[in-house]
Amino acid sequence: MPKKASNRAQARFTRAPLAAAILLMTPALPVLAQEIEEVLVTAQKRSENMQDVPISIQTLNTKTIEQLNINDFADFAKMLPAVSTSPSLAGVGFTNIYFRGVTTGGDGQATLSQPSVGQYLDEMPITTVQGNLDIHMYDIARVEALAGPQGTLYGASSQAGTIRVITNKPDPGEFSASYTLEGNQVDGDDMGYSGEGYVNIPLSDKAAVRIVGWKRKDAGYIDNVLRSRTYPGDQSTEADDITVNNSKFAKDNYNTVDTEGGRASLRVDLNDDWTVTGTLIAQQQSAEGNFGEDLSGFGGSEGDKQVSHIQEEFVDDNFYQAGLTIEGQVGMFDVVYSGSYLNRNLNSSFDYSDYSYFYDVAYTSGYFAALHVKEGAFPGDTADRIWPGARYGNNDNYDRKTHEIRISSPQDNRVRGMIGAFFMDSLHNFEQKWKVDGLSSTMEMNYLEGTNANFNDIVYLNNMDREDTDKAVFGQLAFDITDDLEFKVGARYFKPETTIDGFFGFGLGFNRARVPGSRPSDVNEPGDPANGGDGAFVPWGQAFSGNGEWRCPSQADYGDTPCKNVDKGIKESDNIFMANLSYKVSDDAMVYATWSEGYRPGGINRNPFAGEYVSDFLTNWELGWKTQWFDNSVQFNGAVFFEEWEDFQVGFQGANGITQNVNGPTAEILGTEMDVLWAATENLMIISSWAYYDSEIQDDYCPNCQGTLDINGDGDVGDAGESANWADAGEQLPLTAKFKGNLTARYTMPVGDFEGHLQATLAYQGKRNSSLDIRDMELYYPEFKENLFVDLTAGLEKESYAVEVFIKNVTNEDTPLAITSQCAPTTCGEQIYGIPARPRTIGLKFTQNF
């Protein structure tokens, strides 16, 4: 137990094993006929029985994935209690993933922290900064959720845990094929469908190819309802108010997703010692509309799944990844090489009109109303205004190469080890535009260049190249102290580097140094450095040429940017370690104790006045058990743990709305995770898993303020003596419930010549804080309410045919899963959006196997 741990945390940690012991002493059940199948996992980068792996791991195998009708990440995340998510308004491409409550809720920005959870497709990393790849879940061997720091084996983005999606591999042994067709109706209205299939073709007794394909349409359930909004005029010019509506984009079932993709893999056994497997996967997701519902009343009443947006909204997320794995033996040593190349292109556009509206309301003297003056008219010289519909566009391109090689000694040796090396080079080019169509040239980014149409209508621009590299060596050594007692240690030495260069900033007109109530000057004035204007990166005045014209302060014509005003980087190197002691109590029971560390690399802030942020580290102390009872008809696994998250990285909106990252204080998390499989009878299987987390911030925290807060916005920082802290010591970390659990019961029985089944699944998640910032939480949404999802399934199967009817979200649970707005809560807090789960979905599915 660390010295920093509070007395209360120590007391909680002491009581947790007692609760586990009480569960283990439950009276014996009668011997049952059905046995639980063995599950092989590769969590420790070798194939093992899950019951022999001394870490907290939850799995979903092929059969479970099919039985639970799991199609995407959201479906399987709710069945993994250790995992929590923060979905986005985009619907696809931007979801963030967390393990064991290790989150501050400020992730997902292109220039900010790397994820704290690593994702793998087979041996290939698929983790990206702004959101996970949402791979369609078909022909999947299993999902492995490895809770707790996995940094020694999996590196930087496995600080809090790792999710591994393992595909079914080509099998030279026999031909097989299958297809599944599904039709469904969402919310009693819009229709969706999917078609998916695979074929496994042996090419010889040493080679095979496996080809998988899928096409899916997810029906919509958010309505973009027809409404009007009035924007206030510019008081300095006595401009009239302007009223607009969303007739161009108003429609029912506004948010739909089309997904199509495929996967091909080739396996060749070169000889008895060497095997080569190549894999190529490609997927395209196109989402239309917005996946949030208006909770404010502007676009509808709470829970009615409505918005009222006046700009086109879409996401196109396309990626492909090629991977190569070589497995073999050199003498007595096993050798594994894996390499991959990932290319991902993500283009999107979102309505940003709330931003304009609320700033127009706050500053009707020219700040934002001036943005709405027609092209060719200088603000203040005309009251002729344009349609004030702002929009925000995102263009992201990822290129990443990874290489890893591992050498292992024979696993039946009393002393055995593994050593490996890892290299990753990830390039992320991103262009983010805040645009107002028809914007006056005096306000737009084009004013910096004058003739470059690329910058037309742009109020604010991020256009940067980010490169993350990671070089690491790692190793693991295991020693059998006795036949039943194993001691294992691991270490990783890593050298990450992050560089970012490019441009960020506002258009010249917005940067002019003026205050509310004043009119923009007719002469060029230096941009406000705090706004990310050009003056931020050069001594005052150097941005001007001799004739007074604006010039870029640094490298001009840098790619497709006005200039280069960001050129930063950070290099680090460090070590992390783990130690594990496991004891085989019997053939059916194992207990273990683990101490492990995980990390995330540091990075830079684009704001010139904000410094770097450094790596944050997560240290884990864990006691766990893996047990089987009653002739393997009951399986009970679990763990209790204490985690210390030091110098945690957190993102927030700093000066002038520029998002930045800083290192915060320490947080502590005490928790337990358990799962039970019970073959209650030969026909009834019951599966349940649950988790409890109690997190605390150890010190008062405020990243950019001191003393007291100006609550009323009147310049009096002593209002009611309010603390300026984001969070006081003892506050809970956001977005993760204290309790999350699920229960599935499946009953099979003969129905004439068929085998029938009935299945019910319940997934529960408790209350959660919506933000780390307690003031934002009050403005936004004090806390997420608990939610309970109920899914029902019934089906018939005969020989190679199966038909099934299902109902997902039977009770139509609509408690928001995430909360957001288009600008800072202090400005846009009146207009918030909740992201609900997919409403009640009724479907029919047919499968044929060959």
PDB file of C-alpha atoms in Angstrom, residues 432-656:
ATOM      1  CA  GLN A 432     -10.223  21.370 -38.191  1.00  0.00           C
ATOM      2  CA  LYS A 433     -12.211  24.321 -39.535  1.00  0.00           C
ATOM      3  CA  TRP A 434     -14.777  26.579 -37.961  1.00  0.00           C
ATOM      4  CA  LYS A 435     -16.589  28.106 -40.937  1.00  0.00           C
ATOM      5  CA  VAL A 436     -19.349  30.611 -41.625  1.00  0.00           C
ATOM      6  CA  ASP A 437     -20.402  30.440 -45.276  1.00  0.00           C
ATOM      7  CA  GLY A 438     -20.200  33.797 -47.053  1.00  0.00           C
ATOM      8  CA  LEU A 439     -18.116  35.356 -44.304  1.00  0.00           C
ATOM      9  CA  SER A 440     -16.770  38.863 -44.811  1.00  0.00           C
ATOM     10  CA  SER A 441     -13.192  38.771 -46.082  1.00  0.00           C
ATOM     11  CA  THR A 442     -12.124  41.048 -43.241  1.00  0.00           C
ATOM     12  CA  MET A 443     -12.994  38.348 -40.748  1.00  0.00           C
ATOM     13  CA  GLU A 444     -11.850  35.166 -42.431  1.00  0.00           C
ATOM     14  CA  MET A 445      -8.552  33.325 -42.571  1.00  0.00           C
ATOM     15  CA  ASN A 446      -8.211  34.265 -46.258  1.00  0.00           C
ATOM     16  CA  TYR A 447      -7.462  37.829 -45.198  1.00  0.00           C
ATOM     17  CA  LEU A 448      -3.989  36.648 -44.178  1.00  0.00           C
ATOM     18  CA  GLU A 449      -3.213  35.586 -47.723  1.00  0.00           C
ATOM     19  CA  GLY A 450      -5.723  37.569 -49.736  1.00  0.00           C
ATOM     20  CA  THR A 451      -6.044  35.192 -52.682  1.00  0.00           C
ATOM     21  CA  ASN A 452      -5.945  31.653 -51.252  1.00  0.00           C
ATOM     22  CA  ALA A 453      -9.415  30.172 -51.635  1.00  0.00           C
ATOM     23  CA  ASN A 454      -8.496  27.375 -49.190  1.00  0.00           C
ATOM     24  CA  PHE A 455      -9.084  29.827 -46.356  1.00  0.00           C
ATOM     25  CA  ASN A 456     -12.403  31.281 -47.494  1.00  0.00           C
ATOM     26  CA  ASP A 457     -15.114  31.498 -44.806  1.00  0.00           C
ATOM     27  CA  ILE A 458     -12.815  30.157 -42.064  1.00  0.00           C
ATOM     28  CA  VAL A 459     -13.112  31.822 -38.656  1.00  0.00           C
ATOM     29  CA  TYR A 460     -10.711  29.474 -36.866  1.00  0.00           C
ATOM     30  CA  LEU A 461      -8.300  26.842 -38.146  1.00  0.00           C
ATOM     31  CA  ASN A 462      -6.267  23.976 -36.744  1.00  0.00           C
ATOM     32  CA  ASN A 463      -4.063  22.422 -39.421  1.00  0.00           C
ATOM     33  CA  MET A 464      -1.205  20.409 -37.999  1.00  0.00           C
ATOM     34  CA  ASP A 465       0.938  17.339 -38.403  1.00  0.00           C
ATOM     35  CA  ARG A 466       1.403  15.228 -35.295  1.00  0.00           C
ATOM     36  CA  GLU A 467       3.971  12.450 -35.113  1.00  0.00           C
ATOM     37  CA  ASP A 468       4.184   9.982 -32.228  1.00  0.00           C
ATOM     38  CA  THR A 469       7.033   7.508 -32.108  1.00  0.00           C
ATOM     39  CA  ASP A 470       7.729   4.873 -29.499  1.00  0.00           C
ATOM     40  CA  LYS A 471      10.776   2.661 -29.157  1.00  0.00           C
ATOM     41  CA  ALA A 472      10.750   0.045 -26.441  1.00  0.00           C
ATOM     42  CA  VAL A 473      12.358  -3.147 -25.213  1.00  0.00           C
ATOM     43  CA  PHE A 474      10.503  -5.395 -22.814  1.00  0.00           C
ATOM     44  CA  GLY A 475      10.920  -8.684 -21.068  1.00  0.00           C
ATOM     45  CA  GLN A 476       9.348 -11.134 -18.697  1.00  0.00           C
ATOM     46  CA  LEU A 477      10.904 -13.821 -16.513  1.00  0.00           C
ATOM     47  CA  ALA A 478       8.967 -16.579 -14.716  1.00  0.00           C
ATOM     48  CA  PHE A 479      10.273 -18.994 -12.082  1.00  0.00           C
ATOM     49  CA  ASP A 480       8.478 -22.014 -10.610  1.00  0.00           C
ATOM     50  CA  ILE A 481       9.382 -21.844  -6.940  1.00  0.00           C
ATOM     51  CA  THR A 482       7.460 -25.105  -6.518  1.00  0.00           C
ATOM     52  CA  ASP A 483       5.212 -27.068  -8.856  1.00  0.00           C
ATOM     53  CA  ASP A 484       2.299 -24.888  -7.692  1.00  0.00           C
ATOM     54  CA  LEU A 485       3.926 -21.548  -6.880  1.00  0.00           C
ATOM     55  CA  GLU A 486       5.123 -19.245  -9.678  1.00  0.00           C
ATOM     56  CA  PHE A 487       6.904 -15.895  -9.420  1.00  0.00           C
ATOM     57  CA  LYS A 488       7.012 -13.620 -12.445  1.00  0.00           C
ATOM     58  CA  VAL A 489       8.594 -10.222 -13.129  1.00  0.00           C
ATOM     59  CA  GLY A 490       8.396  -7.963 -16.156  1.00  0.00           C
ATOM     60  CA  ALA A 491       9.878  -4.677 -17.303  1.00  0.00           C
ATOM     61  CA  ARG A 492       9.683  -2.242 -20.192  1.00  0.00           C
ATOM     62  CA  TYR A 493      12.083   0.518 -21.158  1.00  0.00           C
ATOM     63  CA  PHE A 494      10.493   3.052 -23.486  1.00  0.00           C
ATOM     64  CA  LYS A 495      11.479   6.194 -25.398  1.00  0.00           C
ATOM     65  CA  PRO A 496       8.410   8.046 -26.697  1.00  0.00           C
ATOM     66  CA  GLU A 497       8.576  11.239 -28.724  1.00  0.00           C
ATOM     67  CA  THR A 498       5.789  13.575 -29.838  1.00  0.00           C
ATOM     68  CA  THR A 499       6.159  16.443 -32.305  1.00  0.00           C
ATOM     69  CA  ILE A 500       3.480  18.790 -33.654  1.00  0.00           C
ATOM     70  CA  ASP A 501       3.904  21.465 -36.289  1.00  0.00           C
ATOM     71  CA  GLY A 502       1.532  23.537 -38.371  1.00  0.00           C
ATOM     72  CA  PHE A 503      -0.895  26.376 -37.775  1.00  0.00           C
ATOM     73  CA  PHE A 504      -3.685  27.281 -35.394  1.00  0.00           C
ATOM     74  CA  GLY A 505      -5.484  30.561 -34.924  1.00  0.00           C
ATOM     75  CA  PHE A 506      -8.384  32.857 -35.691  1.00  0.00           C
ATOM     76  CA  GLY A 507      -8.919  34.978 -38.767  1.00  0.00           C
ATOM     77  CA  LEU A 508      -7.362  38.428 -38.645  1.00  0.00           C
ATOM     78  CA  GLY A 509     -10.583  40.287 -38.027  1.00  0.00           C
ATOM     79  CA  PHE A 510     -11.403  38.245 -34.952  1.00  0.00           C
ATOM     80  CA  ASN A 511      -7.885  38.706 -33.631  1.00  0.00           C
ATOM     81  CA  ARG A 512      -7.986  42.496 -33.655  1.00  0.00           C
ATOM     82  CA  ALA A 513      -7.404  43.866 -30.219  1.00  0.00           C
ATOM     83  CA  ARG A 514     -10.783  45.279 -29.309  1.00  0.00           C
ATOM     84  CA  VAL A 515     -13.173  45.179 -26.401  1.00  0.00           C
ATOM     85  CA  PRO A 516     -16.943  44.793 -26.289  1.00  0.00           C
ATOM     86  CA  GLY A 517     -18.558  47.996 -27.442  1.00  0.00           C
ATOM     87  CA  SER A 518     -15.804  49.082 -29.801  1.00  0.00           C
ATOM     88  CA  ARG A 519     -15.828  48.861 -33.580  1.00  0.00           C
ATOM     89  CA  PRO A 520     -13.006  47.177 -35.484  1.00  0.00           C
ATOM     90  CA  SER A 521     -10.398  49.563 -36.758  1.00  0.00           C
ATOM     91  CA  ASP A 522      -9.763  50.144 -40.451  1.00  0.00           C
ATOM     92  CA  VAL A 523      -6.043  49.566 -39.943  1.00  0.00           C
ATOM     93  CA  ASN A 524      -4.325  46.275 -39.486  1.00  0.00           C
ATOM     94  CA  GLU A 525      -3.726  45.569 -35.833  1.00  0.00           C
ATOM     95  CA  PRO A 526      -1.708  42.749 -34.309  1.00  0.00           C
ATOM     96  CA  GLY A 527      -3.612  39.575 -33.543  1.00  0.00           C
ATOM     97  CA  ASP A 528      -4.225  38.822 -29.891  1.00  0.00           C
ATOM     98  CA  PRO A 529      -1.518  36.305 -28.955  1.00  0.00           C
ATOM     99  CA  ALA A 530      -3.744  34.618 -26.395  1.00  0.00           C
ATOM    100  CA  ASN A 531      -6.211  33.841 -29.162  1.00  0.00           C
ATOM    101  CA  GLY A 532      -3.623  31.938 -31.143  1.00  0.00           C
ATOM    102  CA  GLY A 533      -3.116  34.847 -33.510  1.00  0.00           C
ATOM    103  CA  ASP A 534       0.134  35.200 -35.428  1.00  0.00           C
ATOM    104  CA  GLY A 535       1.527  37.573 -32.826  1.00  0.00           C
ATOM    105  CA  ALA A 536       1.653  34.673 -30.391  1.00  0.00           C
ATOM    106  CA  PHE A 537       4.841  33.290 -31.891  1.00  0.00           C
ATOM    107  CA  VAL A 538       6.896  36.359 -32.757  1.00  0.00           C
ATOM    108  CA  PRO A 539       7.916  39.529 -30.938  1.00  0.00           C
ATOM    109  CA  TRP A 540       5.186  42.165 -31.135  1.00  0.00           C
ATOM    110  CA  GLY A 541       5.040  43.853 -34.523  1.00  0.00           C
ATOM    111  CA  GLN A 542       7.280  41.456 -36.468  1.00  0.00           C
ATOM    112  CA  ALA A 543       4.245  40.129 -38.278  1.00  0.00           C
ATOM    113  CA  PHE A 544       4.157  43.289 -40.427  1.00  0.00           C
ATOM    114  CA  SER A 545       6.109  44.173 -43.505  1.00  0.00           C
ATOM    115  CA  GLY A 546       7.373  47.665 -44.156  1.00  0.00           C
ATOM    116  CA  ASN A 547       4.183  48.733 -45.928  1.00  0.00           C
ATOM    117  CA  GLY A 548       1.967  47.654 -43.044  1.00  0.00           C
ATOM    118  CA  GLU A 549       0.592  44.510 -44.702  1.00  0.00           C
ATOM    119  CA  TRP A 550       0.067  41.385 -42.670  1.00  0.00           C
ATOM    120  CA  ARG A 551       2.709  38.728 -43.027  1.00  0.00           C
ATOM    121  CA  CYS A 552       3.070  35.253 -41.529  1.00  0.00           C
ATOM    122  CA  PRO A 553       5.481  35.345 -38.603  1.00  0.00           C
ATOM    123  CA  SER A 554       7.341  32.169 -39.484  1.00  0.00           C
ATOM    124  CA  GLN A 555       7.540  29.738 -42.376  1.00  0.00           C
ATOM    125  CA  ALA A 556       5.074  31.058 -44.952  1.00  0.00           C
ATOM    126  CA  ASP A 557       3.054  28.823 -47.272  1.00  0.00           C
ATOM    127  CA  TYR A 558       3.559  25.847 -44.979  1.00  0.00           C
ATOM    128  CA  GLY A 559       1.572  23.131 -46.730  1.00  0.00           C
ATOM    129  CA  ASP A 560      -2.072  24.176 -46.877  1.00  0.00           C
ATOM    130  CA  THR A 561      -1.855  26.564 -43.916  1.00  0.00           C
ATOM    131  CA  PRO A 562      -1.435  30.352 -43.814  1.00  0.00           C
ATOM    132  CA  CYS A 563       1.920  29.825 -42.122  1.00  0.00           C
ATOM    133  CA  LYS A 564       3.683  27.710 -39.535  1.00  0.00           C
ATOM    134  CA  ASN A 565       3.204  28.978 -35.991  1.00  0.00           C
ATOM    135  CA  VAL A 566       3.494  25.699 -34.079  1.00  0.00           C
ATOM    136  CA  ASP A 567       6.705  23.713 -33.957  1.00  0.00           C
ATOM    137  CA  LYS A 568       6.983  21.823 -30.694  1.00  0.00           C
ATOM    138  CA  GLY A 569       8.056  18.460 -29.416  1.00  0.00           C
ATOM    139  CA  ILE A 570       8.819  16.430 -26.321  1.00  0.00           C
ATOM    140  CA  LYS A 571      11.102  13.451 -25.762  1.00  0.00           C
ATOM    141  CA  GLU A 572      11.018  11.179 -22.744  1.00  0.00           C
ATOM    142  CA  SER A 573      12.446   7.891 -21.553  1.00  0.00           C
ATOM    143  CA  ASP A 574      11.531   5.814 -18.526  1.00  0.00           C
ATOM    144  CA  ASN A 575      10.904   2.325 -17.161  1.00  0.00           C
ATOM    145  CA  ILE A 576       7.916   0.480 -15.811  1.00  0.00           C
ATOM    146  CA  PHE A 577       7.795  -2.848 -13.996  1.00  0.00           C
ATOM    147  CA  MET A 578       5.484  -5.592 -12.812  1.00  0.00           C
ATOM    148  CA  ALA A 579       5.704  -8.495 -10.384  1.00  0.00           C
ATOM    149  CA  ASN A 580       3.276 -11.374  -9.981  1.00  0.00           C
ATOM    150  CA  LEU A 581       3.022 -14.281  -7.566  1.00  0.00           C
ATOM    151  CA  SER A 582       0.493 -17.030  -8.336  1.00  0.00           C
ATOM    152  CA  TYR A 583      -0.343 -20.169  -6.404  1.00  0.00           C
ATOM    153  CA  LYS A 584      -2.178 -23.191  -7.747  1.00  0.00           C
ATOM    154  CA  VAL A 585      -4.313 -24.226  -4.783  1.00  0.00           C
ATOM    155  CA  SER A 586      -5.664 -27.230  -6.718  1.00  0.00           C
ATOM    156  CA  ASP A 587      -6.437 -28.237 -10.276  1.00  0.00           C
ATOM    157  CA  ASP A 588      -9.562 -26.069  -9.988  1.00  0.00           C
ATOM    158  CA  ALA A 589      -8.346 -23.030  -8.047  1.00  0.00           C
ATOM    159  CA  MET A 590      -5.591 -20.454  -8.377  1.00  0.00           C
ATOM    160  CA  VAL A 591      -4.890 -17.254  -6.431  1.00  0.00           C
ATOM    161  CA  TYR A 592      -2.495 -14.475  -7.371  1.00  0.00           C
ATOM    162  CA  ALA A 593      -1.049 -11.154  -6.263  1.00  0.00           C
ATOM    163  CA  THR A 594       0.157  -8.516  -8.745  1.00  0.00           C
ATOM    164  CA  TRP A 595       1.985  -5.210  -8.599  1.00  0.00           C
ATOM    165  CA  SER A 596       2.098  -3.499 -11.995  1.00  0.00           C
ATOM    166  CA  GLU A 597       2.652  -0.129 -13.637  1.00  0.00           C
ATOM    167  CA  GLY A 598       1.258   1.556 -16.748  1.00  0.00           C
ATOM    168  CA  TYR A 599       1.970   4.887 -18.415  1.00  0.00           C
ATOM    169  CA  ARG A 600       0.985   7.384 -21.088  1.00  0.00           C
ATOM    170  CA  PRO A 601       3.592   9.557 -22.840  1.00  0.00           C
ATOM    171  CA  GLY A 602       3.557  13.304 -22.350  1.00  0.00           C
ATOM    172  CA  GLY A 603       2.990  15.853 -25.079  1.00  0.00           C
ATOM    173  CA  ILE A 604       2.834  19.526 -26.041  1.00  0.00           C
ATOM    174  CA  ASN A 605       0.204  22.254 -26.055  1.00  0.00           C
ATOM    175  CA  ARG A 606      -0.368  24.386 -29.145  1.00  0.00           C
ATOM    176  CA  ASN A 607      -1.059  27.423 -26.959  1.00  0.00           C
ATOM    177  CA  PRO A 608       2.283  29.291 -26.875  1.00  0.00           C
ATOM    178  CA  PHE A 609       1.815  30.234 -23.226  1.00  0.00           C
ATOM    179  CA  ALA A 610       1.124  26.661 -22.085  1.00  0.00           C
ATOM    180  CA  GLY A 611       4.049  24.372 -21.419  1.00  0.00           C
ATOM    181  CA  GLU A 612       4.464  20.673 -21.955  1.00  0.00           C
ATOM    182  CA  TYR A 613       2.740  17.944 -20.008  1.00  0.00           C
ATOM    183  CA  VAL A 614       4.659  14.839 -18.980  1.00  0.00           C
ATOM    184  CA  SER A 615       3.898  11.135 -18.729  1.00  0.00           C
ATOM    185  CA  ASP A 616       1.393  10.048 -16.134  1.00  0.00           C
ATOM    186  CA  PHE A 617       1.697   6.708 -14.371  1.00  0.00           C
ATOM    187  CA  LEU A 618      -0.792   4.229 -12.947  1.00  0.00           C
ATOM    188  CA  THR A 619       0.342   1.815 -10.231  1.00  0.00           C
ATOM    189  CA  ASN A 620      -1.791  -1.209  -9.411  1.00  0.00           C
ATOM    190  CA  TRP A 621      -1.873  -3.547  -6.391  1.00  0.00           C
ATOM    191  CA  GLU A 622      -4.157  -6.521  -7.017  1.00  0.00           C
ATOM    192  CA  LEU A 623      -5.283  -9.771  -5.396  1.00  0.00           C
ATOM    193  CA  GLY A 624      -7.235 -12.198  -7.549  1.00  0.00           C
ATOM    194  CA  TRP A 625      -8.566 -15.699  -7.861  1.00  0.00           C
ATOM    195  CA  LYS A 626      -9.614 -18.152 -10.594  1.00  0.00           C
ATOM    196  CA  THR A 627     -11.781 -21.034  -9.393  1.00  0.00           C
ATOM    197  CA  GLN A 628     -13.977 -23.839 -10.701  1.00  0.00           C
ATOM    198  CA  TRP A 629     -16.473 -25.771  -8.573  1.00  0.00           C
ATOM    199  CA  PHE A 630     -18.766 -28.790  -8.659  1.00  0.00           C
ATOM    200  CA  ASP A 631     -17.173 -30.791 -11.478  1.00  0.00           C
ATOM    201  CA  ASN A 632     -16.537 -27.615 -13.477  1.00  0.00           C
ATOM    202  CA  SER A 633     -20.188 -26.578 -13.537  1.00  0.00           C
ATOM    203  CA  VAL A 634     -19.466 -23.303 -11.719  1.00  0.00           C
ATOM    204  CA  GLN A 635     -16.661 -20.895 -12.508  1.00  0.00           C
ATOM    205  CA  PHE A 636     -16.019 -18.004 -10.139  1.00  0.00           C
ATOM    206  CA  ASN A 637     -13.233 -15.509 -10.872  1.00  0.00           C
ATOM    207  CA  GLY A 638     -12.489 -12.159  -9.354  1.00  0.00           C
ATOM    208  CA  ALA A 639     -10.020  -9.576  -8.141  1.00  0.00           C
ATOM    209  CA  VAL A 640      -9.746  -6.761  -5.628  1.00  0.00           C
ATOM    210  CA  PHE A 641      -7.337  -3.944  -6.365  1.00  0.00           C
ATOM    211  CA  PHE A 642      -6.011  -0.554  -5.372  1.00  0.00           C
ATOM    212  CA  GLU A 643      -4.682   1.853  -8.028  1.00  0.00           C
ATOM    213  CA  GLU A 644      -2.762   5.108  -7.691  1.00  0.00           C
ATOM    214  CA  TRP A 645      -2.877   7.427 -10.710  1.00  0.00           C
ATOM    215  CA  GLU A 646      -0.098   9.992 -10.368  1.00  0.00           C
ATOM    216  CA  ASP A 647       0.102  13.351 -12.171  1.00  0.00           C
ATOM    217  CA  PHE A 648      -2.921  12.453 -14.265  1.00  0.00           C
ATOM    218  CA  GLN A 649      -3.246  14.221 -17.610  1.00  0.00           C
ATOM    219  CA  VAL A 650      -6.369  16.313 -18.073  1.00  0.00           C
ATOM    220  CA  GLY A 651      -7.627  18.445 -20.949  1.00  0.00           C
ATOM    221  CA  PHE A 652      -9.661  21.611 -20.565  1.00  0.00           C
ATOM    222  CA  GLN A 653     -10.578  24.820 -22.383  1.00  0.00           C
ATOM    223  CA  GLY A 654      -7.939  27.376 -21.492  1.00  0.00           C
ATOM    224  CA  ALA A 655      -7.634  31.031 -22.453  1.00  0.00           C
ATOM    225  CA  ASN A 656      -9.833  32.084 -25.407  1.00  0.00           C
TER     226      ASN A 656
END
